[in-house]
mmCIF file of C-alpha atoms in Angstrom:
data_model
loop_
_atom_site.group_PDB
_atom_site.id
_atom_site.type_symbol
_atom_site.label_atom_id
_atom_site.label_comp_id
_atom_site.label_asym_id
_atom_site.label_seq_id
_atom_site.Cartn_x
_atom_site.Cartn_y
_atom_site.Cartn_z
ATOM 1 C CA MET A 127 62.508 -107.631 -128.519
ATOM 2 C CA SER A 128 64.657 -110.545 -127.680
ATOM 3 C CA LYS A 129 63.946 -112.761 -124.713
ATOM 4 C CA SER A 130 67.122 -111.679 -122.947
ATOM 5 C CA LYS A 131 66.201 -107.969 -123.296
ATOM 6 C CA LYS A 132 62.702 -108.603 -121.840
ATOM 7 C CA THR A 133 64.277 -110.442 -118.920
ATOM 8 C CA LYS A 134 66.686 -107.531 -118.268
ATOM 9 C CA THR A 135 63.803 -105.010 -118.447
ATOM 10 C CA ARG A 136 61.694 -107.018 -115.972
ATOM 11 C CA THR A 137 64.734 -107.365 -113.687
ATOM 12 C CA LYS A 138 65.354 -103.599 -113.742
ATOM 13 C CA ALA A 139 61.672 -102.870 -113.061
ATOM 14 C CA SER A 140 61.598 -105.363 -110.195
ATOM 15 C CA LEU A 141 64.788 -103.916 -108.760
ATOM 16 C CA SER A 142 63.431 -100.375 -109.000
ATOM 17 C CA LYS A 143 60.220 -101.424 -107.238
ATOM 18 C CA THR A 144 62.199 -103.175 -104.492
ATOM 19 C CA ILE A 145 64.345 -100.094 -103.991
ATOM 20 C CA ARG A 146 61.278 -97.848 -103.899
ATOM 21 C CA ASP A 147 59.485 -100.164 -101.463
ATOM 22 C CA GLY A 148 62.550 -100.386 -99.291
ATOM 23 C CA ILE A 149 63.095 -96.677 -99.159
ATOM 24 C CA GLY A 150 59.378 -96.018 -98.657
ATOM 25 C CA GLY A 151 59.140 -98.683 -95.997
ATOM 26 C CA ASP A 152 62.093 -97.221 -94.148
ATOM 27 C CA PHE A 153 60.556 -93.764 -94.452
ATOM 28 C CA ARG A 154 57.197 -94.990 -93.161
ATOM 29 C CA THR A 155 58.902 -96.865 -90.344
ATOM 30 C CA ASN A 156 60.819 -93.742 -89.316
ATOM 31 C CA VAL A 157 57.657 -91.668 -89.452
ATOM 32 C CA SER A 158 55.810 -94.237 -87.323
ATOM 33 C CA GLU A 159 58.621 -94.301 -84.794
ATOM 34 C CA LYS A 160 58.677 -90.529 -84.630
ATOM 35 C CA GLU A 161 54.913 -90.420 -84.274
ATOM 36 C CA GLY A 162 55.117 -93.065 -81.536
ATOM 37 C CA ARG A 163 57.746 -91.106 -79.645
ATOM 38 C CA GLY A 164 55.776 -87.902 -80.127
ATOM 39 C CA GLY A 165 52.641 -89.612 -78.845
ATOM 40 C CA GLU A 166 54.480 -90.806 -75.793
ATOM 41 C CA VAL A 167 55.730 -87.269 -75.102
ATOM 42 C CA ARG A 168 52.246 -85.850 -75.551
ATOM 43 C CA ARG A 169 50.756 -88.500 -73.292
ATOM 44 C CA SER A 170 53.428 -87.840 -70.678
ATOM 45 C CA LEU A 171 52.748 -84.094 -70.796
ATOM 46 C CA LEU A 172 49.016 -84.720 -70.553
ATOM 47 C CA LYS A 173 49.480 -86.969 -67.523
ATOM 48 C CA THR A 174 51.658 -84.299 -65.863
ATOM 49 C CA VAL A 175 49.057 -81.599 -66.493
ATOM 50 C CA LEU A 176 46.213 -83.777 -65.199
ATOM 51 C CA LEU A 177 48.220 -84.690 -62.090
ATOM 52 C CA SER A 178 48.975 -81.028 -61.399
ATOM 53 C CA VAL A 179 45.321 -80.062 -61.792
ATOM 54 C CA THR A 180 44.272 -82.923 -59.489
ATOM 55 C CA ILE A 181 46.748 -81.821 -56.810
ATOM 56 C CA VAL A 182 45.464 -78.250 -56.972
ATOM 57 C CA ILE A 183 41.849 -79.412 -56.708
ATOM 58 C CA ILE A 184 42.647 -81.633 -53.708
ATOM 59 C CA ALA A 185 44.575 -78.832 -51.997
ATOM 60 C CA VAL A 186 41.711 -76.383 -52.485
ATOM 61 C CA ALA A 187 39.202 -78.966 -51.253
ATOM 62 C CA LEU A 188 41.235 -79.705 -48.141
ATOM 63 C CA CYS A 189 41.676 -76.039 -47.411
ATOM 64 C CA THR A 190 37.961 -75.424 -47.834
ATOM 65 C CA THR A 191 37.082 -78.453 -45.712
ATOM 66 C CA ARG A 192 39.325 -77.552 -42.803
ATOM 67 C CA GLN A 193 38.555 -73.836 -42.613
ATOM 68 C CA ASN A 194 36.091 -73.384 -39.806
ATOM 69 C CA THR A 195 33.880 -70.415 -38.980
ATOM 70 C CA PHE A 196 31.114 -69.737 -36.512
ATOM 71 C CA THR A 197 29.071 -68.211 -39.333
ATOM 72 C CA ASP A 198 29.116 -71.434 -41.361
ATOM 73 C CA LEU A 199 28.041 -73.518 -38.394
ATOM 74 C CA LEU A 200 25.283 -71.152 -37.325
ATOM 75 C CA ALA A 201 23.972 -70.652 -40.861
ATOM 76 C CA ALA A 202 23.908 -74.384 -41.534
ATOM 77 C CA SER A 203 22.090 -75.030 -38.268
ATOM 78 C CA LYS A 204 19.205 -72.882 -39.480
ATOM 79 C CA THR A 205 18.527 -75.021 -42.549
ATOM 80 C CA SER A 206 14.830 -75.675 -43.070
ATOM 81 C CA GLY A 207 12.854 -78.318 -44.910
ATOM 82 C CA LEU A 208 14.489 -81.160 -43.033
ATOM 83 C CA GLU A 209 12.085 -83.931 -44.006
ATOM 84 C CA ASP A 210 12.818 -83.208 -47.665
ATOM 85 C CA GLN A 211 16.560 -83.569 -47.131
ATOM 86 C CA GLY A 212 16.765 -86.934 -45.398
ATOM 87 C CA ILE A 213 16.661 -85.687 -41.811
ATOM 88 C CA ASP A 214 13.589 -85.566 -39.624
ATOM 89 C CA ASN A 215 12.655 -82.709 -37.291
ATOM 90 C CA ASP A 216 14.465 -84.460 -34.479
ATOM 91 C CA GLY A 217 17.727 -84.191 -36.344
ATOM 92 C CA VAL A 218 17.905 -87.925 -36.978
ATOM 93 C CA SER A 219 18.913 -89.022 -40.441
ATOM 94 C CA THR A 220 16.273 -91.003 -42.245
ATOM 95 C CA ASP A 221 18.824 -92.273 -44.742
ATOM 96 C CA SER A 222 21.210 -94.733 -43.124
ATOM 97 C CA SER A 223 23.451 -94.695 -46.173
ATOM 98 C CA SER A 224 24.441 -91.073 -45.660
ATOM 99 C CA SER A 225 27.440 -90.099 -43.578
ATOM 100 C CA VAL A 226 29.485 -87.064 -42.607
ATOM 101 C CA LYS A 227 31.941 -86.317 -45.377
ATOM 102 C CA ASN A 228 33.753 -83.409 -43.737
ATOM 103 C CA SER A 229 33.528 -80.998 -40.847
ATOM 104 C CA HIS A 230 32.174 -78.160 -42.973
ATOM 105 C CA ASP A 231 29.070 -80.267 -43.675
ATOM 106 C CA ILE A 232 28.553 -81.354 -40.087
ATOM 107 C CA LEU A 233 25.252 -79.510 -39.851
ATOM 108 C CA GLU A 234 24.413 -79.247 -43.548
ATOM 109 C CA ALA A 235 21.058 -80.943 -43.343
ATOM 110 C CA GLY A 236 21.015 -84.148 -45.312
ATOM 111 C CA LYS A 237 23.212 -83.146 -48.265
ATOM 112 C CA SER A 238 26.268 -85.262 -47.535
ATOM 113 C CA SER A 239 26.187 -84.909 -43.787
ATOM 114 C CA ASP A 240 24.422 -87.203 -41.375
ATOM 115 C CA THR A 241 24.097 -85.750 -37.902
ATOM 116 C CA VAL A 242 23.988 -89.138 -36.226
ATOM 117 C CA GLU A 243 25.574 -92.466 -36.995
ATOM 118 C CA SER A 244 22.448 -93.834 -38.670
ATOM 119 C CA GLY A 245 18.706 -93.540 -38.554
ATOM 120 C CA LYS A 246 18.570 -95.853 -35.545
ATOM 121 C CA LEU A 247 18.999 -94.494 -32.047
ATOM 122 C CA PRO A 248 21.020 -96.470 -29.481
ATOM 123 C CA GLU A 249 18.880 -98.707 -27.323
ATOM 124 C CA THR A 250 20.005 -96.821 -24.226
ATOM 125 C CA VAL A 251 18.617 -93.550 -25.564
ATOM 126 C CA GLU A 252 14.976 -92.685 -25.919
ATOM 127 C CA SER A 253 13.840 -90.886 -29.038
ATOM 128 C CA GLU A 254 13.208 -87.216 -28.433
ATOM 129 C CA LYS A 255 9.930 -87.514 -30.343
ATOM 130 C CA SER A 256 6.798 -89.179 -29.094
ATOM 131 C CA PRO A 257 5.760 -92.210 -31.141
ATOM 132 C CA ASN A 258 3.193 -91.568 -33.817
ATOM 133 C CA THR A 259 -0.001 -93.128 -32.497
ATOM 134 C CA ALA A 260 -2.794 -94.263 -34.762
ATOM 135 C CA GLY A 261 -6.152 -92.577 -34.509
ATOM 136 C CA SER A 262 -7.116 -89.027 -33.718
ATOM 137 C CA GLU A 263 -7.875 -89.478 -30.018
ATOM 138 C CA LYS A 264 -5.347 -89.980 -27.255
ATOM 139 C CA SER A 265 -5.794 -92.803 -24.809
ATOM 140 C CA PRO A 266 -6.702 -91.779 -21.246
ATOM 141 C CA ALA A 267 -3.238 -92.725 -20.056
ATOM 142 C CA THR A 268 -1.643 -90.156 -22.306
ATOM 143 C CA ILE A 269 -3.939 -87.243 -21.443
ATOM 144 C CA LYS A 270 -2.369 -84.843 -18.968
ATOM 145 C CA SER A 271 -4.406 -83.565 -16.084
ATOM 146 C CA LYS A 272 -4.714 -79.806 -15.711
ATOM 147 C CA ASN A 273 -3.092 -80.164 -12.302
ATOM 148 C CA SER A 274 -0.227 -82.316 -13.566
ATOM 149 C CA PRO A 275 3.225 -80.711 -13.496
ATOM 150 C CA ASN A 276 4.564 -79.432 -16.792
ATOM 151 C CA THR A 277 7.036 -82.038 -17.983
ATOM 152 C CA SER A 278 7.618 -80.558 -21.435
ATOM 153 C CA LYS A 279 11.189 -79.990 -22.506
ATOM 154 C CA PRO A 280 12.738 -76.549 -22.067
ATOM 155 C CA PRO A 281 13.044 -74.545 -25.273
ATOM 156 C CA PRO A 282 16.470 -74.547 -26.915
ATOM 157 C CA PRO A 283 18.650 -71.644 -25.803
ATOM 158 C CA THR A 284 19.638 -68.720 -27.967
ATOM 159 C CA LEU A 285 22.964 -69.543 -29.551
ATOM 160 C CA GLU A 286 25.632 -67.003 -28.641
ATOM 161 C CA GLN A 287 29.028 -66.346 -30.173
ATOM 162 C CA GLY A 288 31.784 -66.133 -27.606
ATOM 163 C CA THR A 289 35.064 -64.273 -27.921
ATOM 164 C CA TYR A 290 38.437 -64.836 -26.291
ATOM 165 C CA GLU A 291 41.707 -63.138 -25.419
ATOM 166 C CA VAL A 292 45.079 -64.805 -25.932
ATOM 167 C CA LEU A 293 47.120 -64.519 -22.723
ATOM 168 C CA PHE A 294 50.195 -66.657 -23.448
ATOM 169 C CA GLU A 295 51.670 -68.765 -26.194
ATOM 170 C CA PHE A 296 53.846 -71.771 -25.324
ATOM 171 C CA GLU A 297 56.020 -74.116 -27.295
ATOM 172 C CA HIS A 298 54.489 -77.528 -27.820
ATOM 173 C CA ASN A 299 56.116 -80.713 -29.055
ATOM 174 C CA PRO A 300 54.885 -81.078 -32.662
ATOM 175 C CA SER A 301 55.232 -84.847 -32.450
ATOM 176 C CA TYR A 302 52.507 -85.020 -29.781
ATOM 177 C CA PHE A 303 49.186 -86.075 -31.316
ATOM 178 C CA THR A 304 47.198 -84.357 -28.549
ATOM 179 C CA GLN A 305 44.030 -86.174 -27.538
ATOM 180 C CA GLY A 306 43.343 -84.794 -24.068
ATOM 181 C CA LEU A 307 44.465 -82.104 -21.625
ATOM 182 C CA SER A 308 43.697 -81.963 -17.896
ATOM 183 C CA TYR A 309 44.838 -79.660 -15.067
ATOM 184 C CA ASN A 310 45.399 -79.956 -11.333
ATOM 185 C CA ASP A 311 47.387 -77.882 -8.846
ATOM 186 C CA GLY A 312 49.900 -76.322 -11.243
ATOM 187 C CA ILE A 313 50.346 -79.443 -13.344
ATOM 188 C CA LEU A 314 49.030 -79.764 -16.882
ATOM 189 C CA TYR A 315 48.591 -83.342 -18.029
ATOM 190 C CA GLU A 316 48.516 -84.335 -21.674
ATOM 191 C CA GLY A 317 47.466 -87.594 -23.300
ATOM 192 C CA THR A 318 48.572 -88.290 -26.863
ATOM 193 C CA GLY A 319 47.548 -90.757 -29.559
ATOM 194 C CA LEU A 320 48.767 -92.760 -32.566
ATOM 195 C CA TYR A 321 49.708 -96.428 -32.450
ATOM 196 C CA GLY A 322 53.203 -96.839 -31.085
ATOM 197 C CA LYS A 323 53.404 -93.150 -30.051
ATOM 198 C CA SER A 324 50.723 -92.803 -27.362
ATOM 199 C CA LEU A 325 51.878 -91.542 -23.961
ATOM 200 C CA VAL A 326 51.030 -89.326 -20.968
ATOM 201 C CA VAL A 327 52.985 -86.184 -20.081
ATOM 202 C CA ARG A 328 53.198 -84.072 -16.894
ATOM 203 C CA ARG A 329 54.328 -80.463 -17.328
ATOM 204 C CA ASN A 330 54.550 -77.324 -15.219
ATOM 205 C CA SER A 331 51.606 -75.220 -16.356
ATOM 206 C CA THR A 332 53.487 -71.964 -15.760
ATOM 207 C CA THR A 333 56.955 -72.683 -17.157
ATOM 208 C CA ASN A 334 55.802 -75.345 -19.633
ATOM 209 C CA GLU A 335 58.691 -77.537 -18.441
ATOM 210 C CA ILE A 336 58.050 -81.262 -18.852
ATOM 211 C CA ILE A 337 58.356 -82.917 -15.459
ATOM 212 C CA SER A 338 57.870 -86.538 -16.455
ATOM 213 C CA ARG A 339 56.251 -88.753 -19.064
ATOM 214 C CA THR A 340 55.345 -92.365 -19.550
ATOM 215 C CA ASP A 341 56.924 -94.708 -22.015
ATOM 216 C CA PHE A 342 54.990 -95.230 -25.210
ATOM 217 C CA MET A 343 51.963 -97.444 -24.764
ATOM 218 C CA ASP A 344 51.960 -100.884 -26.327
ATOM 219 C CA HIS A 345 51.636 -100.678 -30.118
ATOM 220 C CA LYS A 346 48.146 -102.159 -29.982
ATOM 221 C CA TYR A 347 46.774 -99.121 -28.091
ATOM 222 C CA PHE A 348 45.877 -95.715 -29.519
ATOM 223 C CA GLY A 349 45.627 -93.212 -26.645
ATOM 224 C CA GLU A 350 42.647 -90.864 -26.485
ATOM 225 C CA GLY A 351 41.016 -88.498 -23.966
ATOM 226 C CA LEU A 352 42.569 -87.931 -20.521
ATOM 227 C CA HIS A 353 41.189 -86.580 -17.234
ATOM 228 C CA PHE A 354 42.545 -85.991 -13.713
ATOM 229 C CA LYS A 355 40.436 -86.974 -10.710
ATOM 230 C CA ASP A 356 41.401 -87.687 -7.105
ATOM 231 C CA ASP A 357 45.137 -88.096 -7.778
ATOM 232 C CA LYS A 358 44.455 -90.430 -10.692
ATOM 233 C CA LEU A 359 44.443 -90.050 -14.448
ATOM 234 C CA TYR A 360 41.837 -91.766 -16.580
ATOM 235 C CA GLN A 361 42.797 -92.328 -20.217
ATOM 236 C CA LEU A 362 40.601 -93.768 -22.958
ATOM 237 C CA THR A 363 41.740 -95.672 -26.022
ATOM 238 C CA TRP A 364 40.360 -95.271 -29.519
ATOM 239 C CA LYS A 365 39.043 -98.662 -30.663
ATOM 240 C CA GLU A 366 40.289 -101.007 -27.981
ATOM 241 C CA LYS A 367 37.389 -100.350 -25.532
ATOM 242 C CA LEU A 368 39.905 -100.288 -22.691
ATOM 243 C CA ALA A 369 40.689 -97.399 -20.323
ATOM 244 C CA PHE A 370 43.838 -96.985 -18.233
ATOM 245 C CA ILE A 371 44.025 -95.579 -14.698
ATOM 246 C CA TYR A 372 47.355 -93.992 -13.682
ATOM 247 C CA ASN A 373 48.844 -92.663 -10.484
ATOM 248 C CA ALA A 374 48.860 -88.952 -11.356
ATOM 249 C CA THR A 375 52.230 -88.380 -9.669
ATOM 250 C CA THR A 376 54.259 -91.412 -10.686
ATOM 251 C CA LEU A 377 52.341 -92.126 -13.924
ATOM 252 C CA GLU A 378 52.321 -95.787 -12.959
ATOM 253 C CA VAL A 379 49.409 -97.782 -14.390
ATOM 254 C CA LEU A 380 47.180 -98.766 -11.475
ATOM 255 C CA ASP A 381 44.331 -100.481 -13.249
ATOM 256 C CA THR A 382 42.332 -100.831 -16.460
ATOM 257 C CA PHE A 383 38.635 -101.240 -17.206
ATOM 258 C CA LYS A 384 36.491 -102.119 -20.202
ATOM 259 C CA TYR A 385 33.757 -99.873 -21.560
ATOM 260 C CA ASP A 386 31.428 -99.482 -24.503
ATOM 261 C CA THR A 387 29.941 -96.485 -26.297
ATOM 262 C CA THR A 388 27.616 -95.659 -29.175
ATOM 263 C CA THR A 389 30.380 -96.138 -31.755
ATOM 264 C CA GLY A 390 32.456 -98.567 -29.708
ATOM 265 C CA GLU A 391 35.221 -95.953 -29.543
ATOM 266 C CA GLY A 392 36.652 -93.600 -26.926
ATOM 267 C CA TRP A 393 37.396 -89.949 -27.785
ATOM 268 C CA GLY A 394 37.075 -87.454 -24.922
ATOM 269 C CA ILE A 395 36.529 -87.658 -21.165
ATOM 270 C CA THR A 396 35.848 -85.149 -18.381
ATOM 271 C CA HIS A 397 34.117 -85.097 -14.977
ATOM 272 C CA ASP A 398 31.123 -83.046 -13.827
ATOM 273 C CA GLY A 399 32.559 -82.332 -10.367
ATOM 274 C CA ASN A 400 29.976 -84.509 -8.649
ATOM 275 C CA ASN A 401 30.026 -88.239 -9.332
ATOM 276 C CA THR A 402 29.945 -88.623 -13.102
ATOM 277 C CA PHE A 403 32.427 -88.948 -15.914
ATOM 278 C CA ILE A 404 31.196 -87.524 -19.232
ATOM 279 C CA VAL A 405 32.544 -89.265 -22.323
ATOM 280 C CA SER A 406 32.451 -88.690 -26.096
ATOM 281 C CA ASP A 407 32.992 -91.267 -28.837
ATOM 282 C CA GLY A 408 32.911 -89.377 -32.147
ATOM 283 C CA SER A 409 29.136 -89.621 -32.416
ATOM 284 C CA ALA A 410 26.657 -86.928 -31.378
ATOM 285 C CA TYR A 411 26.225 -88.503 -27.942
ATOM 286 C CA LEU A 412 27.539 -87.721 -24.483
ATOM 287 C CA HIS A 413 27.859 -90.780 -22.248
ATOM 288 C CA TYR A 414 27.583 -90.636 -18.453
ATOM 289 C CA TRP A 415 29.556 -93.037 -16.240
ATOM 290 C CA ASP A 416 29.401 -93.415 -12.490
ATOM 291 C CA ASP A 417 32.881 -92.500 -11.250
ATOM 292 C CA VAL A 418 32.964 -95.404 -8.772
ATOM 293 C CA THR A 419 31.517 -98.304 -10.736
ATOM 294 C CA LEU A 420 32.703 -96.852 -14.098
ATOM 295 C CA LYS A 421 29.426 -98.045 -15.613
ATOM 296 C CA GLU A 422 26.841 -95.981 -17.469
ATOM 297 C CA SER A 423 24.613 -94.266 -14.928
ATOM 298 C CA ARG A 424 22.093 -92.401 -17.095
ATOM 299 C CA GLN A 425 20.786 -92.084 -20.625
ATOM 300 C CA ARG A 426 23.073 -90.843 -23.349
ATOM 301 C CA LEU A 427 22.316 -87.346 -24.596
ATOM 302 C CA PRO A 428 22.835 -86.003 -28.124
ATOM 303 C CA VAL A 429 24.565 -82.644 -28.533
ATOM 304 C CA VAL A 430 22.078 -80.377 -30.304
ATOM 305 C CA ILE A 431 22.102 -77.006 -32.056
ATOM 306 C CA ASN A 432 18.732 -75.655 -33.198
ATOM 307 C CA GLY A 433 17.225 -79.141 -33.277
ATOM 308 C CA LYS A 434 20.067 -80.791 -35.185
ATOM 309 C CA ARG A 435 22.619 -83.113 -33.678
ATOM 310 C CA ILE A 436 26.336 -82.438 -33.893
ATOM 311 C CA ARG A 437 28.469 -85.453 -34.727
ATOM 312 C CA GLN A 438 32.192 -85.930 -34.120
ATOM 313 C CA ILE A 439 32.239 -84.455 -30.610
ATOM 314 C CA ASN A 440 35.866 -84.809 -29.553
ATOM 315 C CA GLU A 441 37.899 -83.594 -26.533
ATOM 316 C CA LEU A 442 35.855 -82.554 -23.469
ATOM 317 C CA GLU A 443 36.372 -80.301 -20.446
ATOM 318 C CA PHE A 444 34.011 -79.193 -17.678
ATOM 319 C CA LEU A 445 33.532 -75.637 -16.359
ATOM 320 C CA PRO A 446 32.081 -75.967 -12.825
ATOM 321 C CA SER A 447 31.203 -72.277 -12.473
ATOM 322 C CA LEU A 448 28.948 -72.405 -15.526
ATOM 323 C CA ASN A 449 27.939 -76.072 -15.228
ATOM 324 C CA ARG A 450 28.868 -76.515 -18.872
ATOM 325 C CA VAL A 451 30.819 -79.045 -20.906
ATOM 326 C CA LEU A 452 33.314 -77.544 -23.348
ATOM 327 C CA ALA A 453 33.872 -79.638 -26.470
ATOM 328 C CA ASN A 454 36.030 -79.690 -29.560
ATOM 329 C CA VAL A 455 34.468 -80.882 -32.804
ATOM 330 C CA TRP A 456 36.748 -82.959 -35.018
ATOM 331 C CA TYR A 457 38.363 -80.822 -37.742
ATOM 332 C CA LYS A 458 36.572 -77.631 -36.758
ATOM 333 C CA ASP A 459 38.392 -74.754 -35.057
ATOM 334 C CA ILE A 460 35.620 -74.209 -32.534
ATOM 335 C CA ILE A 461 34.673 -74.941 -28.932
ATOM 336 C CA LEU A 462 31.069 -75.641 -27.977
ATOM 337 C CA SER A 463 29.437 -74.872 -24.637
ATOM 338 C CA ILE A 464 27.008 -77.709 -23.852
ATOM 339 C CA ASP A 465 24.407 -77.998 -21.095
ATOM 340 C CA PRO A 466 25.106 -81.497 -19.688
ATOM 341 C CA THR A 467 21.488 -81.885 -18.536
ATOM 342 C CA THR A 468 19.900 -81.258 -21.943
ATOM 343 C CA GLY A 469 22.667 -81.574 -24.548
ATOM 344 C CA PHE A 470 21.790 -78.122 -25.915
ATOM 345 C CA VAL A 471 24.636 -75.952 -27.205
ATOM 346 C CA ASP A 472 24.254 -72.380 -25.987
ATOM 347 C CA LYS A 473 27.567 -70.812 -27.024
ATOM 348 C CA ILE A 474 30.280 -71.274 -29.641
ATOM 349 C CA TRP A 475 33.800 -69.878 -29.702
ATOM 350 C CA ASP A 476 35.443 -69.567 -33.112
ATOM 351 C CA PHE A 477 39.198 -70.237 -32.862
ATOM 352 C CA SER A 478 39.943 -70.197 -36.595
ATOM 353 C CA LEU A 479 42.139 -67.081 -36.179
ATOM 354 C CA LEU A 480 44.079 -68.413 -33.168
ATOM 355 C CA TRP A 481 46.569 -70.043 -35.519
ATOM 356 C CA PRO A 482 45.068 -69.742 -39.006
ATOM 357 C CA PHE A 483 45.000 -72.901 -41.056
ATOM 358 C CA GLN A 484 46.904 -71.200 -43.894
ATOM 359 C CA GLU A 485 49.824 -70.466 -41.550
ATOM 360 C CA ARG A 486 50.137 -73.953 -40.098
ATOM 361 C CA PRO A 487 52.675 -76.415 -41.480
ATOM 362 C CA ARG A 488 51.295 -79.397 -43.358
ATOM 363 C CA SER A 489 52.292 -81.648 -40.466
ATOM 364 C CA ALA A 490 49.920 -79.844 -38.075
ATOM 365 C CA ASP A 491 46.623 -81.634 -37.631
ATOM 366 C CA CYS A 492 43.320 -80.368 -36.218
ATOM 367 C CA PHE A 493 42.517 -78.081 -33.289
ATOM 368 C CA ASN A 494 42.081 -80.341 -30.246
ATOM 369 C CA GLY A 495 42.746 -80.211 -26.514
ATOM 370 C CA ILE A 496 40.992 -78.174 -23.785
ATOM 371 C CA SER A 497 41.830 -77.818 -20.105
ATOM 372 C CA VAL A 498 40.809 -75.523 -17.295
ATOM 373 C CA SER A 499 43.571 -73.682 -15.418
ATOM 374 C CA ASP A 500 44.078 -72.199 -11.963
ATOM 375 C CA VAL A 501 42.021 -69.150 -12.994
ATOM 376 C CA GLU A 502 38.295 -69.436 -13.647
ATOM 377 C CA GLY A 503 37.482 -68.778 -17.293
ATOM 378 C CA GLU A 504 41.067 -69.250 -18.496
ATOM 379 C CA ILE A 505 41.808 -72.409 -20.450
ATOM 380 C CA PHE A 506 44.667 -74.132 -22.252
ATOM 381 C CA VAL A 507 44.127 -75.113 -25.890
ATOM 382 C CA THR A 508 46.273 -76.686 -28.590
ATOM 383 C CA GLY A 509 46.029 -79.093 -31.516
ATOM 384 C CA LYS A 510 47.254 -82.451 -32.696
ATOM 385 C CA GLN A 511 50.901 -82.198 -33.715
ATOM 386 C CA TRP A 512 50.876 -78.443 -33.174
ATOM 387 C CA SER A 513 54.087 -76.665 -32.259
ATOM 388 C CA LYS A 514 52.063 -74.164 -30.205
ATOM 389 C CA MET A 515 49.892 -74.233 -27.094
ATOM 390 C CA PHE A 516 47.862 -71.270 -25.879
ATOM 391 C CA ARG A 517 46.388 -69.982 -22.648
ATOM 392 C CA VAL A 518 43.270 -67.975 -23.425
ATOM 393 C CA LYS A 519 40.561 -66.175 -21.503
ATOM 394 C CA LEU A 520 37.020 -66.981 -22.579
ATOM 395 C CA LEU A 521 34.738 -63.962 -22.907
#
């Protein structure tokens, strides 16, 4: 074969290879691009599915968390084997790293729910247990005489389940983040919260007509519990450790005072009808303030059910006829009846069917707000950002 023919043959072969490579390369490129786009679509679909599943799980969890029943609370309060679950027999957590995760677990001994802020009691409160003394014999100073009075604590009361009757339903401003209700002489007072939206409202308790209201508090204050006493209103703030005193008629601010609590916060406030304000702070403790000096006047008491302390005590009200404090618990549709001299809970009302959680709009927050009325045993109740307020008779 001549040299020119060999050159032509090699040229044709090279050209054919180039064409094949080009076509193949283009084909592979197209396939890669298609696979890339397909991968992106699959990844996008996968992300959408995962997001949907996550939303469903969160919704179910929230629903489960915020549904509240007397049965759950009572059953959980009977949990045994406390030492094995991070809580001692006094109801005090022995694991300071644990904390309340949700209201459903508020009495679930030691699982993810700590019934007090930590294993350490406040310095102003004595432990309910006697210290563990070394040795098998008691010192003479600790031996009781046969003639000595019995100073042992009273046994915890039998826990009852109360019922109620709905008497009236009122409209309520759903923008009001209700923190406290208080009643006097036909007027129902309401204190609301949220930074930049906290205020005090006066309304006719019969017609529900708003008579007057304050301007919004300064943005640095988050309004909390409210109570009427001697023509004045006393309103706490959440984290600012400052309380406001108003003229109950004009709603003019008359004075302020500083305070401190177990958590450093203010939640609920009421008065025992004698000379003491009773205050909650989101912990298990009730605080007692002299109503003249506005200083703590006695030891703080934990709220207790069957030996276990209930955290997140919220709005408070006092029933003089029964000498009992009524209390909301944060994110539980219940009201507790508490003996203010012992801290023992002796009755629980389950309000989960008053306005069922499943029927409330998403904007409605938790059940909160209790006030006596002009009739003994009849109270006003509502919730944060609820569009409804109720007058009910406790049974």
